[in-house]
mmCIF file of C-alpha atoms and ligand atoms in Angstrom:
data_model
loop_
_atom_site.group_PDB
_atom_site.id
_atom_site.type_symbol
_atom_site.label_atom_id
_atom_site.label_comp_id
_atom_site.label_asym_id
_atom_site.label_seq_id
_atom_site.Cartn_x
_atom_site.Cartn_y
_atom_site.Cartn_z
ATOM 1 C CA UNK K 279 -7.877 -20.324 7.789
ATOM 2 C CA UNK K 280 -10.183 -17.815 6.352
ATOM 3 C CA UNK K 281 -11.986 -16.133 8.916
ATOM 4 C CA UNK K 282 -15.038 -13.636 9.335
ATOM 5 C CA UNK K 283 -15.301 -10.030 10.228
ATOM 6 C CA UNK K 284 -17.458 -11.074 13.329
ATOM 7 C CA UNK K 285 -15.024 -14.545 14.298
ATOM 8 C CA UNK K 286 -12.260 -11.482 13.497
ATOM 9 C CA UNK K 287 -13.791 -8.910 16.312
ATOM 10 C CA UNK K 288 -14.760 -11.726 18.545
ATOM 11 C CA UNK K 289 -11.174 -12.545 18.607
ATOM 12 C CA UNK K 290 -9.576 -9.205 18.524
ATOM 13 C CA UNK K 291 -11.838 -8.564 22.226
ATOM 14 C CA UNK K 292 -10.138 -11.795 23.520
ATOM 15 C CA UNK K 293 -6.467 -11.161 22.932
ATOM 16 C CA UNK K 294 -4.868 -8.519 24.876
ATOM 17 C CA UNK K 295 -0.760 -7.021 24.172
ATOM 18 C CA UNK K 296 -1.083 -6.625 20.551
ATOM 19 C CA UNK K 297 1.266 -6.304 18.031
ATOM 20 C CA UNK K 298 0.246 -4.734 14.879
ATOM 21 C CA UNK K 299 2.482 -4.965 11.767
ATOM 22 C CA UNK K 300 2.507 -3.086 8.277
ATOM 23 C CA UNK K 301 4.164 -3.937 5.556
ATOM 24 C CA UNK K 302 7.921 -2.434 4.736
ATOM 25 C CA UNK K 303 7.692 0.807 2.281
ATOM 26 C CA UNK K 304 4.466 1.434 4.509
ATOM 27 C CA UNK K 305 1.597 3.617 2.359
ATOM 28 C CA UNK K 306 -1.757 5.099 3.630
ATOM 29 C CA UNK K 307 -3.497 2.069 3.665
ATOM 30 C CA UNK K 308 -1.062 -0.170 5.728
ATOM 31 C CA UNK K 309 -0.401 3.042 8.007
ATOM 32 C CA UNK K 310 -4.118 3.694 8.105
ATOM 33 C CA UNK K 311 -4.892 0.056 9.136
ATOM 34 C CA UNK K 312 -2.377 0.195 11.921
ATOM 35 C CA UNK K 313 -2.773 3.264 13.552
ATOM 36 C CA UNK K 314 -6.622 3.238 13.781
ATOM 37 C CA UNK K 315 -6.801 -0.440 14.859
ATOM 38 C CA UNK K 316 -4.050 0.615 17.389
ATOM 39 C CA UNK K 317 -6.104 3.580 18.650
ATOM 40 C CA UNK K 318 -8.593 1.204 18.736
ATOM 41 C CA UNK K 319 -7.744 -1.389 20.900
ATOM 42 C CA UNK K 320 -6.011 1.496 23.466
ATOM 43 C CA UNK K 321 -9.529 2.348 23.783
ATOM 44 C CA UNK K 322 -10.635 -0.713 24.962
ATOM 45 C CA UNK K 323 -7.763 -0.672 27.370
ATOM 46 C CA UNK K 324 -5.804 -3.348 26.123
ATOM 47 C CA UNK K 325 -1.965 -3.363 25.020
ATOM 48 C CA UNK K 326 -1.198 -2.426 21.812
ATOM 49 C CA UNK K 327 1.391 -0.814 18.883
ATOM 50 C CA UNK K 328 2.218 -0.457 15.461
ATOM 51 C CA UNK K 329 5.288 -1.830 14.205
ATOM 52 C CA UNK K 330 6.934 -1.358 10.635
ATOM 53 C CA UNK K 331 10.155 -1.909 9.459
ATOM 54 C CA UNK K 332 10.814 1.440 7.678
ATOM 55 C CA UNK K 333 9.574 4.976 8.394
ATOM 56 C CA UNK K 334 6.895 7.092 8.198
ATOM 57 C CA UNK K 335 6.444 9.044 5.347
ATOM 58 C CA UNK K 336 6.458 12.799 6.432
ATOM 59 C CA UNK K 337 2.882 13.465 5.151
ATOM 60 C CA UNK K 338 1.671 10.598 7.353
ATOM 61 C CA UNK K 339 3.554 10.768 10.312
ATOM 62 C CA UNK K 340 0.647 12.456 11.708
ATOM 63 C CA UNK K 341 -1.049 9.082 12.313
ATOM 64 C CA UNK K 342 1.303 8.340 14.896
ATOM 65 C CA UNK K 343 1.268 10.788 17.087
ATOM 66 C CA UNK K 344 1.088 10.071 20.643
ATOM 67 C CA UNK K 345 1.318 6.209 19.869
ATOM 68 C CA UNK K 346 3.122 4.016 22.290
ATOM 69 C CA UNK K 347 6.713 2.006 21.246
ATOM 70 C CA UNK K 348 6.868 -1.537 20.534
ATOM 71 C CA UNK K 349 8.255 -2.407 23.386
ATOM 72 C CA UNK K 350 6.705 -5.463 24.921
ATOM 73 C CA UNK K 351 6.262 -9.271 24.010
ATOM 74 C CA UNK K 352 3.624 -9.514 21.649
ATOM 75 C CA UNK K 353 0.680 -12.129 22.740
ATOM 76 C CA UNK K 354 -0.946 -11.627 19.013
ATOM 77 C CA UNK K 355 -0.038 -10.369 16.354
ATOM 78 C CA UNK K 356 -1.787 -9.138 13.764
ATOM 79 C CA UNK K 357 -0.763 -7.906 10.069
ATOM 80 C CA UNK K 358 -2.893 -5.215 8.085
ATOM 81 C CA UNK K 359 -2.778 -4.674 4.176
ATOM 82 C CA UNK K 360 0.310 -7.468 4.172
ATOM 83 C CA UNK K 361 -0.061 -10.194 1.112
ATOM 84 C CA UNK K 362 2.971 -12.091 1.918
ATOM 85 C CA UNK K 363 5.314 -12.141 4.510
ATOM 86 C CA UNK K 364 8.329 -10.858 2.354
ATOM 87 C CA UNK K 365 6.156 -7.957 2.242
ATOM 88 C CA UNK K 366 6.986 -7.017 5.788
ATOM 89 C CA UNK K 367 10.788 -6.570 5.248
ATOM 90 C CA UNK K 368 13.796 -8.633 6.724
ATOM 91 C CA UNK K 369 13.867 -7.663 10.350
ATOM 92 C CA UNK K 370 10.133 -7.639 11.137
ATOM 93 C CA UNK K 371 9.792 -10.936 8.615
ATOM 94 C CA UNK K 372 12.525 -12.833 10.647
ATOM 95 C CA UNK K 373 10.807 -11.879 14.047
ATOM 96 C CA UNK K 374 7.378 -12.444 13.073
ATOM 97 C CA UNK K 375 6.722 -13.540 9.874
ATOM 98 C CA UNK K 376 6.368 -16.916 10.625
ATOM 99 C CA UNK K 377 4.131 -15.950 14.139
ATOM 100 C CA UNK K 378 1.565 -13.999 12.394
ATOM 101 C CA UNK K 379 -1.960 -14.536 14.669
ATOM 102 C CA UNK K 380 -4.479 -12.626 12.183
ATOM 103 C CA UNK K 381 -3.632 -11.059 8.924
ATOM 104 C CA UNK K 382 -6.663 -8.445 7.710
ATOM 105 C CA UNK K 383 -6.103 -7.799 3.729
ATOM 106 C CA UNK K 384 -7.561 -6.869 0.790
ATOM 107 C CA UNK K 385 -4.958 -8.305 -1.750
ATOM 108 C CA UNK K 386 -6.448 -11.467 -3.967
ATOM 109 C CA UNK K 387 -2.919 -12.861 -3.876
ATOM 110 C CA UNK K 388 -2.562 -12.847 -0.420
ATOM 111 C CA UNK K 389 -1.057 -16.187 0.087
ATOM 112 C CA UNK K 390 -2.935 -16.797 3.393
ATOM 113 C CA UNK K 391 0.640 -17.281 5.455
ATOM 114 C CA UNK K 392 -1.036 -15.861 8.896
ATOM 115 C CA UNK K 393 -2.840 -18.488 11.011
ATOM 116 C CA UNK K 394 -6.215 -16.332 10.657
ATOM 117 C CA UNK K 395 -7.201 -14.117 7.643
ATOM 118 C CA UNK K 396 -9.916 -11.600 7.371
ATOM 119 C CA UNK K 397 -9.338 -11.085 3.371
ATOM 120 C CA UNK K 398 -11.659 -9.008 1.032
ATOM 121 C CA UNK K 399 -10.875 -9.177 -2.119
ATOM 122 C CA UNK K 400 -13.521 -6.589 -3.108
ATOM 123 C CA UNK K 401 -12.624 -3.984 -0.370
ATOM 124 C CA UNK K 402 -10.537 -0.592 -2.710
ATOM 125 C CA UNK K 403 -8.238 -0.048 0.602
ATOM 126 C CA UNK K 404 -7.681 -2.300 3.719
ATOM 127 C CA UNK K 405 -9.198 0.673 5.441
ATOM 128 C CA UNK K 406 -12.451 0.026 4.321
ATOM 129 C CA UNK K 407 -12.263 -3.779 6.296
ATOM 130 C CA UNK K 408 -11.439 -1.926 9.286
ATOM 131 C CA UNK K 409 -14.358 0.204 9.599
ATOM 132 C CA UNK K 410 -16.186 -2.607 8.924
ATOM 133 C CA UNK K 411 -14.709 -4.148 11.820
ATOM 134 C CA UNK K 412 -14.752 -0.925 14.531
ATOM 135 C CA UNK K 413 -18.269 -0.819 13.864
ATOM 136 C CA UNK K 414 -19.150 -4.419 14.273
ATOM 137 C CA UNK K 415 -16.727 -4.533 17.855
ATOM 138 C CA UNK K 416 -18.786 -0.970 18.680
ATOM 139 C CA UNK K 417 -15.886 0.561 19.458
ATOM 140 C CA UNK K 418 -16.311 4.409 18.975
ATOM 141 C CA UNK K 419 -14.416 6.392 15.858
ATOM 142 C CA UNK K 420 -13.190 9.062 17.005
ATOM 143 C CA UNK K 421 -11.882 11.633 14.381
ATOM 144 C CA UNK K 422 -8.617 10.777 14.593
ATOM 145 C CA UNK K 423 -9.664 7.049 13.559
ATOM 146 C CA UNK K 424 -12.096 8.496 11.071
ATOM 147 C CA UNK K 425 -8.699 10.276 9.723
ATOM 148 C CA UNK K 426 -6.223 7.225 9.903
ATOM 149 C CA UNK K 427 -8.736 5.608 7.594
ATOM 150 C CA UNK K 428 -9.636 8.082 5.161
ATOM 151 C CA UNK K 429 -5.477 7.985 4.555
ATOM 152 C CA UNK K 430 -6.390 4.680 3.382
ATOM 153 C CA UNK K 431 -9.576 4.767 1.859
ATOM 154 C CA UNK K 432 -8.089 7.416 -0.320
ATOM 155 C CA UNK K 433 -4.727 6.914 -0.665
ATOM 156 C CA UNK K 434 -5.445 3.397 -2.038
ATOM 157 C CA UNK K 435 -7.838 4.445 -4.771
ATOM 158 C CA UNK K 436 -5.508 7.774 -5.827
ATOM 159 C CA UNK K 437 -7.891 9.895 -4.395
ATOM 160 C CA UNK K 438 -11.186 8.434 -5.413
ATOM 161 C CA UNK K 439 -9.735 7.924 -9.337
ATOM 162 C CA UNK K 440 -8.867 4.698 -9.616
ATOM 163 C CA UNK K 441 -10.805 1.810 -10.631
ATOM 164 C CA UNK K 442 -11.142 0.134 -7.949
ATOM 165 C CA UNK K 443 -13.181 2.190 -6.494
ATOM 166 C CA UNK K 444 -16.882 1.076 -5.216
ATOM 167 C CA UNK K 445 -20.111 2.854 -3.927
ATOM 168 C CA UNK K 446 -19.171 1.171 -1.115
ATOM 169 C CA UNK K 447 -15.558 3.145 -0.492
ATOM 170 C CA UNK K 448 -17.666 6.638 -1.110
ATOM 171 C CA UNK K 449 -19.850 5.862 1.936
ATOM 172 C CA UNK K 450 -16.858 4.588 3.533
ATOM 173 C CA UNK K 451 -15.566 8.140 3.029
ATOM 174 C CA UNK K 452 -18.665 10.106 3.360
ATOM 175 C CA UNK K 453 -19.074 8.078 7.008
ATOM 176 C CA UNK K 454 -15.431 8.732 7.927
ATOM 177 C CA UNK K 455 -16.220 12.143 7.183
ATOM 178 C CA UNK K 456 -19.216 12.435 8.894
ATOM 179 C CA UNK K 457 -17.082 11.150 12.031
ATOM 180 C CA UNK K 458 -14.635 14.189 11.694
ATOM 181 C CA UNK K 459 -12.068 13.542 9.334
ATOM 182 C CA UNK K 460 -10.699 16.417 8.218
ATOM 183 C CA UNK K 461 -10.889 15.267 4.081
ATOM 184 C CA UNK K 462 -9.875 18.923 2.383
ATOM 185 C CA UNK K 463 -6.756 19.149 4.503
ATOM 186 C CA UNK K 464 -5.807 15.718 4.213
ATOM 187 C CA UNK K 465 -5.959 15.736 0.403
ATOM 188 C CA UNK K 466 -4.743 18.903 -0.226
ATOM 189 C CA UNK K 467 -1.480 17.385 2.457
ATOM 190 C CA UNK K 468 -1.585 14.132 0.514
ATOM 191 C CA UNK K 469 -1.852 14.595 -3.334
ATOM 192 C CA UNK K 470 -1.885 18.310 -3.610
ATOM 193 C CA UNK K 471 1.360 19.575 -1.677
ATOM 194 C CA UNK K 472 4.738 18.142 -3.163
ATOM 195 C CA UNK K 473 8.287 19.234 -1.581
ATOM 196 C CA UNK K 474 10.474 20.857 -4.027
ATOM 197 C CA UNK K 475 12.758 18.132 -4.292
ATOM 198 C CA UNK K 476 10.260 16.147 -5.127
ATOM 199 C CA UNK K 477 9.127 17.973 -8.259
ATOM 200 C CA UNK K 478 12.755 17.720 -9.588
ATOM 201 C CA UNK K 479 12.440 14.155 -8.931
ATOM 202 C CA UNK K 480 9.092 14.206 -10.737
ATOM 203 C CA UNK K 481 11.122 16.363 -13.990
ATOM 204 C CA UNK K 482 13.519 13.767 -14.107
ATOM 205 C CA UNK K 483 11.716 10.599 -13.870
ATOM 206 C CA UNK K 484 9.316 12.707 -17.135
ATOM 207 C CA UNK K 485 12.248 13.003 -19.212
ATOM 208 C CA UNK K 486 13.716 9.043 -18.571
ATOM 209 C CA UNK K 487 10.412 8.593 -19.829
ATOM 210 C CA UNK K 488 9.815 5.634 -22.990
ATOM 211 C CA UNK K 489 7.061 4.369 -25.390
ATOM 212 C CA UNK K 490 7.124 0.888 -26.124
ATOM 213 C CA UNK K 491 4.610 -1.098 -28.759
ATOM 214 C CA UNK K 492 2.923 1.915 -30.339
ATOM 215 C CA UNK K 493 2.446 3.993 -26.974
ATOM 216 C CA UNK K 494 0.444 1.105 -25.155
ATOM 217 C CA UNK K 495 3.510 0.820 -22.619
ATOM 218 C CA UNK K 496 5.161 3.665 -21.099
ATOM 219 C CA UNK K 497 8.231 3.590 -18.307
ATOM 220 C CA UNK K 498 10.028 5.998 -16.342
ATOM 221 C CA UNK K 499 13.233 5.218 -14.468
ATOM 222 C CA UNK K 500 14.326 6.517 -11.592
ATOM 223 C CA UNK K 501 17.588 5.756 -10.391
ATOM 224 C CA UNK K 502 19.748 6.419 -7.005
ATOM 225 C CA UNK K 503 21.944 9.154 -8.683
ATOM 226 C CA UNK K 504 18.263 11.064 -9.462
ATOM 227 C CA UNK K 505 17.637 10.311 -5.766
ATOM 228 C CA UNK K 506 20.632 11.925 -4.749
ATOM 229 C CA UNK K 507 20.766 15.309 -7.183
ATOM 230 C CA UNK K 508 16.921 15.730 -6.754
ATOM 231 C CA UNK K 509 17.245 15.157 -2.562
ATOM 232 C CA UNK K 510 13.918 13.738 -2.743
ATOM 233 C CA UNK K 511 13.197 10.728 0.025
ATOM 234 C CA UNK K 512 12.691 6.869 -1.484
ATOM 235 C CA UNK K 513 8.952 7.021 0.366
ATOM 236 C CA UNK K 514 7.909 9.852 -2.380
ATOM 237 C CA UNK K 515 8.225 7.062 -5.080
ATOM 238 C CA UNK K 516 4.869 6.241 -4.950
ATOM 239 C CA UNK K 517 3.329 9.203 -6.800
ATOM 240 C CA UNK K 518 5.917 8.629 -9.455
ATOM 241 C CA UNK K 519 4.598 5.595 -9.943
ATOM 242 C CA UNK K 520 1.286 6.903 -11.113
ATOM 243 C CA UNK K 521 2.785 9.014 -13.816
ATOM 244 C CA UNK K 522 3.281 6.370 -17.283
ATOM 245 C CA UNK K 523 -0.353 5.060 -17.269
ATOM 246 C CA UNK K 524 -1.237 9.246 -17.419
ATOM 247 C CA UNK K 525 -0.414 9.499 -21.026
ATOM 248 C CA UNK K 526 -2.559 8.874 -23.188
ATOM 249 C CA UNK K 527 -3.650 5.263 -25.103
ATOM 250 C CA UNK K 528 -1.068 3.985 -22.508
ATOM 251 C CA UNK K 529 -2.260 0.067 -21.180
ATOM 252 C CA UNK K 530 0.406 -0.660 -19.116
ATOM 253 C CA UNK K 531 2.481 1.919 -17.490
ATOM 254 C CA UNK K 532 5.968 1.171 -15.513
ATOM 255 C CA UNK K 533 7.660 3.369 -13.110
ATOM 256 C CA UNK K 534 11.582 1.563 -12.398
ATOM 257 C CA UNK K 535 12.971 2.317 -9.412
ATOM 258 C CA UNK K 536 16.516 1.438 -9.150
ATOM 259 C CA UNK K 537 16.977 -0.059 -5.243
ATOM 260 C CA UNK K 538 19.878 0.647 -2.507
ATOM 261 C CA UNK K 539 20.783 -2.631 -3.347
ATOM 262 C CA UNK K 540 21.306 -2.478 -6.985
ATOM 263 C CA UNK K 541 18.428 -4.342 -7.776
ATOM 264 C CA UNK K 542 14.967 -2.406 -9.195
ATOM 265 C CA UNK K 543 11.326 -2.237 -8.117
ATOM 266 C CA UNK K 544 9.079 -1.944 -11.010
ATOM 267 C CA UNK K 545 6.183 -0.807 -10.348
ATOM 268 C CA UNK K 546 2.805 -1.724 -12.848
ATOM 269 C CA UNK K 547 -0.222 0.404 -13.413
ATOM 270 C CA UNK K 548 -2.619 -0.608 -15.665
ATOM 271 C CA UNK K 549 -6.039 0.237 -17.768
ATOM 272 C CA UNK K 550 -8.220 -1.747 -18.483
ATOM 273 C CA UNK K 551 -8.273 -4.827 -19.704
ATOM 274 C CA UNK K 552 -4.533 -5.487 -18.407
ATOM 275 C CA UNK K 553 -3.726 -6.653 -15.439
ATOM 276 C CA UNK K 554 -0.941 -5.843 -13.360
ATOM 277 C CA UNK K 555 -1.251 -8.413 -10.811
ATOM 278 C CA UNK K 556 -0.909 -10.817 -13.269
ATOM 279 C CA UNK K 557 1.997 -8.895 -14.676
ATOM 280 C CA UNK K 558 3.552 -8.656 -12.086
ATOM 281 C CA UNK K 559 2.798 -12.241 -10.936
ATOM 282 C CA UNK K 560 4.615 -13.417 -14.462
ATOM 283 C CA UNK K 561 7.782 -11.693 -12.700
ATOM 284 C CA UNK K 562 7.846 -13.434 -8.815
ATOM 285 C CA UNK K 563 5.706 -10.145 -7.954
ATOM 286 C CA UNK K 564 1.840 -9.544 -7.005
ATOM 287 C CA UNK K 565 -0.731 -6.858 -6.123
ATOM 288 C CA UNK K 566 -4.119 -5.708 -7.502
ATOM 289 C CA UNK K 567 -5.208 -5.680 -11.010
ATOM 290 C CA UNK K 568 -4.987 -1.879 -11.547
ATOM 291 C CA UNK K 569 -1.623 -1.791 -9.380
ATOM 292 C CA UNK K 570 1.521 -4.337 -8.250
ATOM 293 C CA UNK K 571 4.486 -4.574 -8.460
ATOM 294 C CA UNK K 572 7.539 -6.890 -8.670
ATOM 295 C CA UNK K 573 11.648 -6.539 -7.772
ATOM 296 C CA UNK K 574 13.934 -7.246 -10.762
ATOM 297 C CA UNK K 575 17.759 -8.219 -10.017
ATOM 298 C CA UNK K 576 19.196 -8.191 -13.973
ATOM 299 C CA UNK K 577 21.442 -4.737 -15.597
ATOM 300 C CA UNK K 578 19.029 -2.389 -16.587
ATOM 301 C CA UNK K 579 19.265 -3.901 -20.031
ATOM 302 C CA UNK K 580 18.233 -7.287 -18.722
ATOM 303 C CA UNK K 581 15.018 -5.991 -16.671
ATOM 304 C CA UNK K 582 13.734 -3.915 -19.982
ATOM 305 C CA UNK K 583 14.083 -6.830 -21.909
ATOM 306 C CA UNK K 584 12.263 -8.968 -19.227
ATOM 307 C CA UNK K 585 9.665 -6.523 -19.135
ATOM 308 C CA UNK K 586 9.038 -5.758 -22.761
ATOM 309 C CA UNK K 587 8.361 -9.619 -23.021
ATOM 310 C CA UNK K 588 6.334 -10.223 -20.702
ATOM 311 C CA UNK K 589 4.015 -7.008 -21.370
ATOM 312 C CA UNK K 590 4.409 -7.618 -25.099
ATOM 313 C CA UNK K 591 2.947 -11.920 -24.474
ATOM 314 C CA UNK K 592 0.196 -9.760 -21.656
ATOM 315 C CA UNK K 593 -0.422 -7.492 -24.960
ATOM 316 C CA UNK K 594 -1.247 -10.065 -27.217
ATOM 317 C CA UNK K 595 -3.336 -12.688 -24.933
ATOM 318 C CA UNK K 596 -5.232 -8.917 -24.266
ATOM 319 C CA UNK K 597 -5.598 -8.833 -28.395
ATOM 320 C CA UNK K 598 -4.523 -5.247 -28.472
ATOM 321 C CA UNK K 599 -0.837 -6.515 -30.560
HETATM 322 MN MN1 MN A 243 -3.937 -1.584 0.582
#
């Protein structure tokens, strides 16, 4: 059942020993979500932690500092920037997937599998929901909050490029600035700094690089042998992902990403007028219109070849073939 930001904080001050969940591969916005509803609640002086299946990425691990462990039998759980329960990986899935209490999201395909949802289709980052929310439960931001969700605010909308964002996610950020967050140092941490493994991963992923259809697609691989040589972490992907749709006259941009498990994450980024939600949602994936994603499980071969035909069908409904 759909539910409102104020039935969502008159329900959040009822429940007490919360469990908050982000989604597997965690990013800013999932992280943000957690860690400054988490701090959150704490302040109220109820029971509460974050709980994902994977790790922190090392720029963001300082959201969690000082946060208390899982370790107690959840009485409601609650999912942030989560669209499906897949989403939340295997282990946390299995334990909870099915259990889910509230689910707060910004992801149009969110396919509503939590027994309360606070979605907002229009919100650029989860982040912005929950600001929306601290302020209607009065609970004070305190700059630590104000930081968890600028991760998200920005880290969502690449920094303030993308086009998703609204007026209404640069007051979010002005506010959350206002309220201490420290915005320079987290940018310059975020999308300035890169390790040095990561900018041979970066090198290589440029030269797998391909044109398809007169330059309007572009895709990089990356596979686990690049991983390896380059020593750069699977959680650094994400800014990888960014790189096709940079060149120019590019539509549809797609960063591969060969998995553990053989199989490969492609990852869509799009101009306008594509969509790569619905590209995506063509190959069992999902996401936002100017970013999603989908898992492939063919050869390398196979996955190019499903890709070039469903980008080249996306192409021509789009009238640009
Ligand atoms: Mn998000």
């Amino acid at each position: 059942m759909k539910i409102t930001p104020e039935q969502t904080a008159a329900l959040l001050r009822e429940k007490d020993n919360i469990l908050i969940l982000c989604h597997a591969h965690p990013d800013g916005d999932t992280l943000g979500c957690g860690y400054a509803l988490c701090r959150a609640l704490l302040s109220l002086e109820k029971r509460a932690a974050v709980l994902c299946e994977d790790e922190l990425p090392r720029a963001l691990a300082f959201l969690s500092e000082g946060m208390p462990k899982p370790d107690f039998e959840p009485e409601f759980v609650v999912a942030v920037d989560v669209a499906t329960i897949k989403l939340l990986g295997d282990c946390v899935g299995e334990r909870f997937g099915t259990r889910v209490d509230l689910c707060i999201d910004h992801h149009y395909t969110n396919s509503l599998f939590a027994e309360n949802v606070l979605l907002d289709d229009t919100a650029a980052a989860a982040s912005e929901i929950i600001f929306q929310l601290l302020q209607i439960m009065h609970i004070e931001i305190t700059p630590i909050i104000a930081e968890c969700l600028y991760v998200g605010v920005s880290t969502d909308t690449g920094c303030f490029r993308y086009s998703n964002v609204t007026s209404r996610t640069l007051r979010t950020a002005a506010d959350l600035m206002d309220l201490g967050a420290d915005c320079a140092r987290i940018n310059r941490e975020i999308f300035e700094t890169k390790s040095r493994s990561f900018a041979m991963l970066e090198r290589m992923a440029l030269n797998s690089a391909q044109t398809y259809f007169d330059g309007l697609l572009a895709t990089v691989t990356v596979t686990q042998q690049m991983f390896r040589e380059s020593g750069a972490s699977e959680d650094e992907f994400d800014r990888i992902a960014a790189i096709p749709r940079q060149i120019e006259g590019v539509l549809v941009g797609a960063a591969i990403r060969e998995l553990k498990s053989g199989a490969y994450k492609v990852s869509v980024r799009t101009n306008p007028p594509m969509n790569a939600a619905d590209i995506c949602a063509r190959m069992n994936g999902g996401g936002h219109p100017a970013a999603a994603g989908c898992t492939l499980e063919g050869s390398p071969e196979e996955n190019v070849k499903t890709l070039l035909l469903v980008v080249e069908d996306a192409l021509r409904k789009a009238g640009k073939m």
